[in-house]
Short mmCIF file of C-alpha atoms and ligand atoms in Angstrom, two decimals:
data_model
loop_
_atom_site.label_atom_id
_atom_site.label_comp_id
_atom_site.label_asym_id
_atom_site.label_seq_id
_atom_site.Cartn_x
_atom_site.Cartn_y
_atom_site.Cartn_z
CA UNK H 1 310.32 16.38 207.46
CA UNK H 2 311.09 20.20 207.05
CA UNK H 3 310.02 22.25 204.33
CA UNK H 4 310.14 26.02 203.50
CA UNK H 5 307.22 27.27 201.94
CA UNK H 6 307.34 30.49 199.53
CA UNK H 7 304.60 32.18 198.51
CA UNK H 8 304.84 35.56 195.87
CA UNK H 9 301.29 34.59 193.76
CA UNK H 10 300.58 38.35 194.54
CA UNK H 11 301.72 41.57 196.52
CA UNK H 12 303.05 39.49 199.48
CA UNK H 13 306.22 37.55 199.88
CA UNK H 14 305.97 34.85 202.62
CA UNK H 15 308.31 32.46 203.71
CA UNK H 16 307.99 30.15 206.31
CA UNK H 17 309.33 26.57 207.60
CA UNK H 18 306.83 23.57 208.81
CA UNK H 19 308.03 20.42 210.37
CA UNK H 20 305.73 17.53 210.16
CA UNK H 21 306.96 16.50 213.66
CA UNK H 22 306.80 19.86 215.67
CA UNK H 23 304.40 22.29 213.22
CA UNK H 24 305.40 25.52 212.18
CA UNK H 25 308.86 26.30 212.74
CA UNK H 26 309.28 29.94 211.80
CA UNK H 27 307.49 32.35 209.22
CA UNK H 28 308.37 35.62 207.30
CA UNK H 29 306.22 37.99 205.39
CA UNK H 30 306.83 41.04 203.93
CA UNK H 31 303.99 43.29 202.58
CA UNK H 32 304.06 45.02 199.13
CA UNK H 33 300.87 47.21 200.35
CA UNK H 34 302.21 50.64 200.64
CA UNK H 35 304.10 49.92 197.30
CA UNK H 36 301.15 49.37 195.69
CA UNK H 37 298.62 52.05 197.70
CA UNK H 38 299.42 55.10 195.20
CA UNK H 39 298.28 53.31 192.54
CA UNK H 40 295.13 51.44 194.38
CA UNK H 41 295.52 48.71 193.03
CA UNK H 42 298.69 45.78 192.89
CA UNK H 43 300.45 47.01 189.58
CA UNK H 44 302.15 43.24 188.60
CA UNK H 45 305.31 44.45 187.31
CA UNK H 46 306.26 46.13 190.80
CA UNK H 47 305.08 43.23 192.90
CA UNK H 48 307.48 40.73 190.69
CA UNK H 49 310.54 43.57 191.07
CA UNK H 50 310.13 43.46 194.60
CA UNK H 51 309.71 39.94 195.55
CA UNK H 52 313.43 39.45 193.19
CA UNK H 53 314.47 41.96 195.78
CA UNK H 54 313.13 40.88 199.29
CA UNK H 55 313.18 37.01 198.93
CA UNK H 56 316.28 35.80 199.93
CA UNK H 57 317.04 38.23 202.58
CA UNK H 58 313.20 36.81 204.03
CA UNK H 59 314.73 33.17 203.52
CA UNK H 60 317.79 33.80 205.60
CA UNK H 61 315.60 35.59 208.41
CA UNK H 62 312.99 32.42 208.72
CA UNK H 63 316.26 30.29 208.51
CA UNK H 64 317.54 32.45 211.26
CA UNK H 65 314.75 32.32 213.47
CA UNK H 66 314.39 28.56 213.12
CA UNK H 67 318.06 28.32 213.99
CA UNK H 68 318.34 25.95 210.93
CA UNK H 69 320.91 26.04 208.24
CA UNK H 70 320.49 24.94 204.90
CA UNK H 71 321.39 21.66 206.04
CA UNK H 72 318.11 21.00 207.88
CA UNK H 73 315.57 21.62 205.22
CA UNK H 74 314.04 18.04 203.35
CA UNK H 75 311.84 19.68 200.83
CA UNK H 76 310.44 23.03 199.21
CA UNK H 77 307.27 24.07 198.39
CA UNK H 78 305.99 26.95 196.54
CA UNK H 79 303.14 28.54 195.23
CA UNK H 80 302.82 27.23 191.51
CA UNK H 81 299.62 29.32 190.63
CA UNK H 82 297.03 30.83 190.41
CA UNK H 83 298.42 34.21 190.98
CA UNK H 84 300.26 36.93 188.80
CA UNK H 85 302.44 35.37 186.63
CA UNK H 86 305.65 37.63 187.14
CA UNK H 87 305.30 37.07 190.99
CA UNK H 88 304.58 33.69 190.90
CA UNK H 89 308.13 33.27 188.51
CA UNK H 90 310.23 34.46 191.15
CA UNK H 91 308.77 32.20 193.92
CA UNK H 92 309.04 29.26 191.89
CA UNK H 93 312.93 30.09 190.43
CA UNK H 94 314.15 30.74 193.70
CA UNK H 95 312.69 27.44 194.76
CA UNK H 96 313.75 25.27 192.54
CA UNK H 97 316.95 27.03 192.71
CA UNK H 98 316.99 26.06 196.23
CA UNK H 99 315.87 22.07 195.58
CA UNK H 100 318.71 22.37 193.21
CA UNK H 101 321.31 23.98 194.95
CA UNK H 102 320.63 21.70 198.12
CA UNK H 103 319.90 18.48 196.71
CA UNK H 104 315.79 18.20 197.88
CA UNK H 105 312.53 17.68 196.50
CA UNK H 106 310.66 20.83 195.41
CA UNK H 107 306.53 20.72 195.01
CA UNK H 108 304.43 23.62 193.56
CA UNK H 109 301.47 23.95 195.87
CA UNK H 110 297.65 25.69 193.96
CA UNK H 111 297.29 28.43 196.29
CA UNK H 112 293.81 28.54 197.14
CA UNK H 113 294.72 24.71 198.04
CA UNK H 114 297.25 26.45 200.61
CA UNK H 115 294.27 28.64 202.22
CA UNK H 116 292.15 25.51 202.26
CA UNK H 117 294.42 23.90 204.36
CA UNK H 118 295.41 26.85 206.58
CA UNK H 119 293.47 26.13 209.61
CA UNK H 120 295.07 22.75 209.80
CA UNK H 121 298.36 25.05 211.12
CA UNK H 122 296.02 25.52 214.51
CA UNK H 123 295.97 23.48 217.15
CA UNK H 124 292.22 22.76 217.10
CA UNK H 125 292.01 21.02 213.27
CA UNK H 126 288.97 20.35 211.39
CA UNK H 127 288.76 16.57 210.25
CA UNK H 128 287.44 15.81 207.04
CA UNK H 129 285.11 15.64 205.18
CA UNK H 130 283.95 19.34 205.44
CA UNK H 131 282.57 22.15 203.19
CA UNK H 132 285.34 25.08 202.53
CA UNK H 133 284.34 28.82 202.15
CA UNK H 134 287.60 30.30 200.15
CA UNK H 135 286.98 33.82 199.93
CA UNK H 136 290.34 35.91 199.04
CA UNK H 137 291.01 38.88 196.46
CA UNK H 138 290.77 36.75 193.73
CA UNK H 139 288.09 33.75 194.22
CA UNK H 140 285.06 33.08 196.23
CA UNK H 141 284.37 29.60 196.36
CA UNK H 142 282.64 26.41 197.97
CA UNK H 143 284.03 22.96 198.19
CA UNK H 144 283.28 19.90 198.85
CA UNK H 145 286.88 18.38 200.88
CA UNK H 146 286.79 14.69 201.47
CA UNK H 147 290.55 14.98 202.19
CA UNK H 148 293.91 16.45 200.66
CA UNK H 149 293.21 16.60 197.07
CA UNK H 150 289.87 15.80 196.83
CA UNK H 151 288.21 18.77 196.10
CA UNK H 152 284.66 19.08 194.26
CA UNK H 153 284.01 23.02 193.71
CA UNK H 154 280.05 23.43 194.39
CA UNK H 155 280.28 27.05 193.53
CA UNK H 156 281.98 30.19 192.79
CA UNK H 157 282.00 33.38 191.74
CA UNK H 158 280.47 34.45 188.32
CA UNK H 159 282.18 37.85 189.02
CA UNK H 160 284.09 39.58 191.19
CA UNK H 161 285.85 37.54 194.09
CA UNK H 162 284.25 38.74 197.73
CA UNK H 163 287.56 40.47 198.43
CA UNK H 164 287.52 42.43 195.89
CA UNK H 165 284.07 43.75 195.73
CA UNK H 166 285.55 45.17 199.23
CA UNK H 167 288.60 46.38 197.67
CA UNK H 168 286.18 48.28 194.83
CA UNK H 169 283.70 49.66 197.66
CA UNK H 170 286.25 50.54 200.02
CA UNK H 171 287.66 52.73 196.99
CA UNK H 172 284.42 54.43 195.90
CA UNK H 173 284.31 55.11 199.99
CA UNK H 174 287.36 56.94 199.45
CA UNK H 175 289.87 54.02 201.58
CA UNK H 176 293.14 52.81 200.40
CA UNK H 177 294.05 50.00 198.91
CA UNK H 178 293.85 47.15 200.30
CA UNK H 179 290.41 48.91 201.56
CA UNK H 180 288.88 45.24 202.53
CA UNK H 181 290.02 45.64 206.61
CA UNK H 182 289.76 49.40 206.31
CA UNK H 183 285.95 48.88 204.99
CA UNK H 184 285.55 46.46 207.77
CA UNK H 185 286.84 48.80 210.28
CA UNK H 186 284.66 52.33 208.82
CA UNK H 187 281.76 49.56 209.85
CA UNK H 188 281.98 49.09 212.87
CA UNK H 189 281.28 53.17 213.01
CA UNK H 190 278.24 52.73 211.30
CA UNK H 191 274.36 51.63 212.36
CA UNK H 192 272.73 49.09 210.66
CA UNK H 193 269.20 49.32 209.11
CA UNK H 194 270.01 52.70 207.73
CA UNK H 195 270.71 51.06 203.90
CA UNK H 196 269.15 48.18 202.52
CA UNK H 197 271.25 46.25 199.96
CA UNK H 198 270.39 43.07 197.77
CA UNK H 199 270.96 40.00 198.73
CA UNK H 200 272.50 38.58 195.34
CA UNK H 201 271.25 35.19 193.87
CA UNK H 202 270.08 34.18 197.29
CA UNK H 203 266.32 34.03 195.81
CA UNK H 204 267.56 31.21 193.26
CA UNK H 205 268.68 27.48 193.49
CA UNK H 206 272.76 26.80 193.29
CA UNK H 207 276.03 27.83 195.02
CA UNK H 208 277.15 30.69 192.90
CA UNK H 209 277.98 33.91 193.88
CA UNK H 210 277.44 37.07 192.26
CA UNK H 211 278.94 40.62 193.56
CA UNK H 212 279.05 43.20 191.16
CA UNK H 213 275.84 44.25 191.50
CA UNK H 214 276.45 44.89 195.18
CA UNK H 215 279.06 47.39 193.94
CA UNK H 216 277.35 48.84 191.99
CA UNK H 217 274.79 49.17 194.30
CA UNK H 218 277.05 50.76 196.85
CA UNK H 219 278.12 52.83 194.04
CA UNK H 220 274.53 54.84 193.32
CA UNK H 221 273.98 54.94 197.27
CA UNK H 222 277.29 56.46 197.93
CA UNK H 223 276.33 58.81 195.00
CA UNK H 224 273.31 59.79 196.19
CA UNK H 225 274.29 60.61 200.01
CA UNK H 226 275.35 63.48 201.43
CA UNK H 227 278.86 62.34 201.62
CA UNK H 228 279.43 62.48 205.66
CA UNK H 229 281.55 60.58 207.16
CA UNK H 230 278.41 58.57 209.40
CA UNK H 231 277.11 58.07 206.22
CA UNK H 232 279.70 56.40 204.40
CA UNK H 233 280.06 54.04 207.88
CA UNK H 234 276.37 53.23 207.86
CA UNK H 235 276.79 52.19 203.92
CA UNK H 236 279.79 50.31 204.87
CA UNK H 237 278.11 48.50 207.70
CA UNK H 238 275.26 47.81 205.10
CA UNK H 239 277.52 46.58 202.55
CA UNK H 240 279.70 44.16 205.00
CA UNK H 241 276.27 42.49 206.19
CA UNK H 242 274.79 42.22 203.00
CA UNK H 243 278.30 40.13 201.87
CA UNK H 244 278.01 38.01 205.12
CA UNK H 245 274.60 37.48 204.91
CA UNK H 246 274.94 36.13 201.06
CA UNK H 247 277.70 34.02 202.25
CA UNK H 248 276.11 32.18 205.25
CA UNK H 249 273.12 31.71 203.07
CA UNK H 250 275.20 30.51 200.95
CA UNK H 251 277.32 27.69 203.13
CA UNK H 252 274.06 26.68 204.64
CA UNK H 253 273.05 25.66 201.65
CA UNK H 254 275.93 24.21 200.77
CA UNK H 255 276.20 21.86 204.49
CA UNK H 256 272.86 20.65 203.96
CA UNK H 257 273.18 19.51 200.04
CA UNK H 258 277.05 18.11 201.16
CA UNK H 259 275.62 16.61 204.51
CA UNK H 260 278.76 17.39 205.96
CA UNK H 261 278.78 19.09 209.82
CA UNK H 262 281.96 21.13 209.31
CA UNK H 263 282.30 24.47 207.61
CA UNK H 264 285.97 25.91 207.20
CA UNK H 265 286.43 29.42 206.15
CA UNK H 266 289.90 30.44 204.37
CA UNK H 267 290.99 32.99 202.70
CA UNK H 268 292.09 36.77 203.34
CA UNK H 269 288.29 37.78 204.13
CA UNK H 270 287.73 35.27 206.52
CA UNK H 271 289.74 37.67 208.57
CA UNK H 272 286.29 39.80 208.82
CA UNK H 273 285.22 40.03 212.31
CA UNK H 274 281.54 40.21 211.38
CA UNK H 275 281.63 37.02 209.28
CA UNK H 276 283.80 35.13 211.97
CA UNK H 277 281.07 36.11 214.40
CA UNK H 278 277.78 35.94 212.25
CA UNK H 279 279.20 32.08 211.46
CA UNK H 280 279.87 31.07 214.82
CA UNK H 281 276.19 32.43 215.75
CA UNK H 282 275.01 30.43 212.81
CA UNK H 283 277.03 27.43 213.58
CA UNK H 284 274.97 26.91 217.26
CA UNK H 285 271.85 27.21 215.84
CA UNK H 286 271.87 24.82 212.97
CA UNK H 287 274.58 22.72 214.91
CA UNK H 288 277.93 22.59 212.70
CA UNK H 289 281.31 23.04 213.77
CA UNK H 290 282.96 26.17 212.36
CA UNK H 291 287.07 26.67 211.53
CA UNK H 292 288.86 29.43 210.25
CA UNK H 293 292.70 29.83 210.66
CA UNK H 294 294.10 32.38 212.83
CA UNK H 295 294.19 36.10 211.73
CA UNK H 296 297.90 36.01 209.96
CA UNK H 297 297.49 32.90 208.44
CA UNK H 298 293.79 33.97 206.68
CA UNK H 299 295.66 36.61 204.14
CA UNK H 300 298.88 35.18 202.23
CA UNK H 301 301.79 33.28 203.89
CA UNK H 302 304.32 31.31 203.59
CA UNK H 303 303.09 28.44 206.50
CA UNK H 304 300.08 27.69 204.47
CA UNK H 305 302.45 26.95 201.79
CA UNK H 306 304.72 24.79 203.49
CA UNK H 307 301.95 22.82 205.53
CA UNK H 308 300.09 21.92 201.89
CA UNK H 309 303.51 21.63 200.68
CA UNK H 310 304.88 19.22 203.30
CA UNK H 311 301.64 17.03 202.92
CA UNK H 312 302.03 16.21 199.51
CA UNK H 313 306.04 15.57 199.64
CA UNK H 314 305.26 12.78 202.68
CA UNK H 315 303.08 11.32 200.23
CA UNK H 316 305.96 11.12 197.87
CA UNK H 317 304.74 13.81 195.10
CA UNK H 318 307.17 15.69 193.47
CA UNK H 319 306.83 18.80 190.96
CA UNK H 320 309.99 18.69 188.04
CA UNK H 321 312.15 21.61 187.79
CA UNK H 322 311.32 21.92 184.68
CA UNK H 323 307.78 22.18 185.29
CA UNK H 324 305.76 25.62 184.20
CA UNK H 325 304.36 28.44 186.80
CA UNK H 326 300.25 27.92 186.33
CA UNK H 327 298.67 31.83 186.23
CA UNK H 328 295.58 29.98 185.83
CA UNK H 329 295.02 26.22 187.53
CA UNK H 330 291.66 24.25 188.39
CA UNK H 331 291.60 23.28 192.06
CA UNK H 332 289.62 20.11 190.76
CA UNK H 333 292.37 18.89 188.69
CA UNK H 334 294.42 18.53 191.81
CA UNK H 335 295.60 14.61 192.69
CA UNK H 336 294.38 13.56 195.30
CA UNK H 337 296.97 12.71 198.40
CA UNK H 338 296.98 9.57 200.57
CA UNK H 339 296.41 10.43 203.68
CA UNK H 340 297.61 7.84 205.77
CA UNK H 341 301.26 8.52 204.31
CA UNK H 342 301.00 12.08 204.82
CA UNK H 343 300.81 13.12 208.45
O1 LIG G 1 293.85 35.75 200.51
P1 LIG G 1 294.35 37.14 200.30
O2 LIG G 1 295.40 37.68 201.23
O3 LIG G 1 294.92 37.34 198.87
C1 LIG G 1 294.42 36.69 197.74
O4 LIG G 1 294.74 35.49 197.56
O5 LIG G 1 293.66 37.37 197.03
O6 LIG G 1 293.04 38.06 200.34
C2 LIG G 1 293.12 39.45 200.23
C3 LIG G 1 291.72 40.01 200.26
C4 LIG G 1 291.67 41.49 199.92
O7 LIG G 1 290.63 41.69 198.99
C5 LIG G 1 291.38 42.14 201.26
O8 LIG G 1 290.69 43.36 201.15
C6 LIG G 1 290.52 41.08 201.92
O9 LIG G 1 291.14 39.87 201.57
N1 LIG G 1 290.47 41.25 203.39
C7 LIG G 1 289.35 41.57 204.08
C8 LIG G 1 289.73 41.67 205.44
N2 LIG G 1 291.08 41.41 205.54
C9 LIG G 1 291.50 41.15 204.27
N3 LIG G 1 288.09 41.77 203.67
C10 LIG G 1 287.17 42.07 204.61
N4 LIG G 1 287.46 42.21 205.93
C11 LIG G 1 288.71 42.01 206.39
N5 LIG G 1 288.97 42.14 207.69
ZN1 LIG G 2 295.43 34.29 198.76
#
């Protein structure tokens, strides 16, 4: 089976093609992120205006470098939510514009469900069960995955997502938006043990995650500094550790009340070089397999899309055209998928 996959639940449109014979055929993505850097920050009506005006050019392209006409393609799947609600309108009209005009099946994949799944697109897969570190721009989470579907969230954040205390901090460092990699890069400049920041809710029971207070934090030290540009790496390389610290805490925590030996990381932050690394250090000593997807498929896509997509079509789901865009949308509420008739 072949499905495109869209994905516009933010600033990025991506478009790809998976077969669930061969893997990923082709992929697109085009990035909104110098639209959006004057304003630091993704401004929603902009992102929607400018996924209406680079989608289906993208679609012919990842057609095009599949070699595939419209012919070829069984199924679509797009991102249904969460996300911005303009953005995530024009994904799911132009797919279900598509299942229309070509006679398929169209599905409307949860997003975070997409990053969950991501590292499955890599040649060596994680099998399930496992526990899932989502960490993007808009969620930090933990779940408990006993397969497609079956998702238990064991914690999340009572704040702001890990991604975007990055985005904030990379801002008060003077970055551009997205600061998150630019943050991560200013850190590898710095020395560590200059700053020491909190570790938050690590000194409690439970898998919630708290960082606005490590903003803030970085806020008042920033303040209080005399500005150079060593200085603001050395706060950065404090600020990155103290996130991957309270994260690998965190998962630790979360293996040992799951019992599960597999920890899969997802999610544009799990692009982080430091985390990667401080997790695979982590994973030897305590003996757990680690799996993140590679670096393009961490931050939004399209393949993500059509792999979680494709999944849920061989299991014969469907999503009605006349079915709503979810802004908002429980992971837990998601059915789960038989996995013996999805491959
Ligand atoms: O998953 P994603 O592309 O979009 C959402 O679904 O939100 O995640 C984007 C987030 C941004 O906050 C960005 O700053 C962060 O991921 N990010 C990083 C890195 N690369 C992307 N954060 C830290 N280090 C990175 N290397
Ligand atoms: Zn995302």
């Amino acid at each position: 089976m072949k499905v495109l996959g869209i994905e516009t639940s933010c600033d990025e449109t991506g478009i790809a093609i998976y077969d669930s014979e061969h893997g990923l055929l082709a992929h697109e993505l085009y990035s909104q992120v110098k639209l959006h850097a004057d304003y630091g920050g993704v401004v929603p009506e902009l992102a929607s205006r400018d996924h209406v005006r680079k989608i289906i050019p993208l679609v012919q392209r990842t057609l095009n470098s599949a070699q595939l006409g419209k012919s070829d393609i069984d199924g679509i799947a797009y991102t249904r939510g969460p996300g911005l609600i303009g953005a995530l309108l024009v994904g799911s009209s132009m797919a279900r514009a598509l299942a229309y005009a070509w006679n398929v099946p169209s599905i409307g994949v949860h997003h975070m469900e997409g990053h969950l799944l991501a590292p499955m697109l890599d040649a060596r897969k994680p099998e399930y069960p496992f526990v899932a570190l989502l960490v993007s721009g808009g969620h930090s989470m933990l779940v408990d995955v006993k397969g497609i579907g079956q998702y238990k969230v064991l914690g999340e954040s009572v704040d702001d997502a890990a991604g975007e205390a990055f985005d904030k901090t990379a801002k008060l460092l003077g970055l551009d938006y997205p600061g998150g990699p630019l943050l991560a890069k200013l850190a590898e400049e710095g020395e560590s043990g200059h700053y020491q920041f909190p570790r938050p809710m690590c000194d409690r029971p439970g898998l919630d995650f708290s960082f606005s207070g490590l903003k803030t934090f970085a806020a008042n030290t920033i303040r209080s500094s005399d500005g150079q540009h060593q200085t603001h790496a050395n706060i950065a390389r404090a600020f990155e550790e103290a996130i991957v610290d309270t994260l690998l805490i965190k998962c630790r925590r979360a293996l040992k009340h799951s019992g599960h030996k597999r920890l899969v990381m997802a999610g544009g932050v799990a692009a982080n070089k430091r985390l990667r690394a401080s997790f695979e250090e982590a994973s030897q000593v305590d003996g757990f397999d680690v799996f993140y997807p590679s670096f393009e498929y961490c931050t939004d896509n399209g393949a993500m899309i059509a792999y979680a997509g494709c999944q849920r079509l061989l299991a014969g789901e469907r999503t009605l055209l006349t079915e709503k865009a979810m802004p908002r949308w429980p992971l837990e509420s998601l059915s789960a998928v038989n996995l013996l008739a999805a491959i």
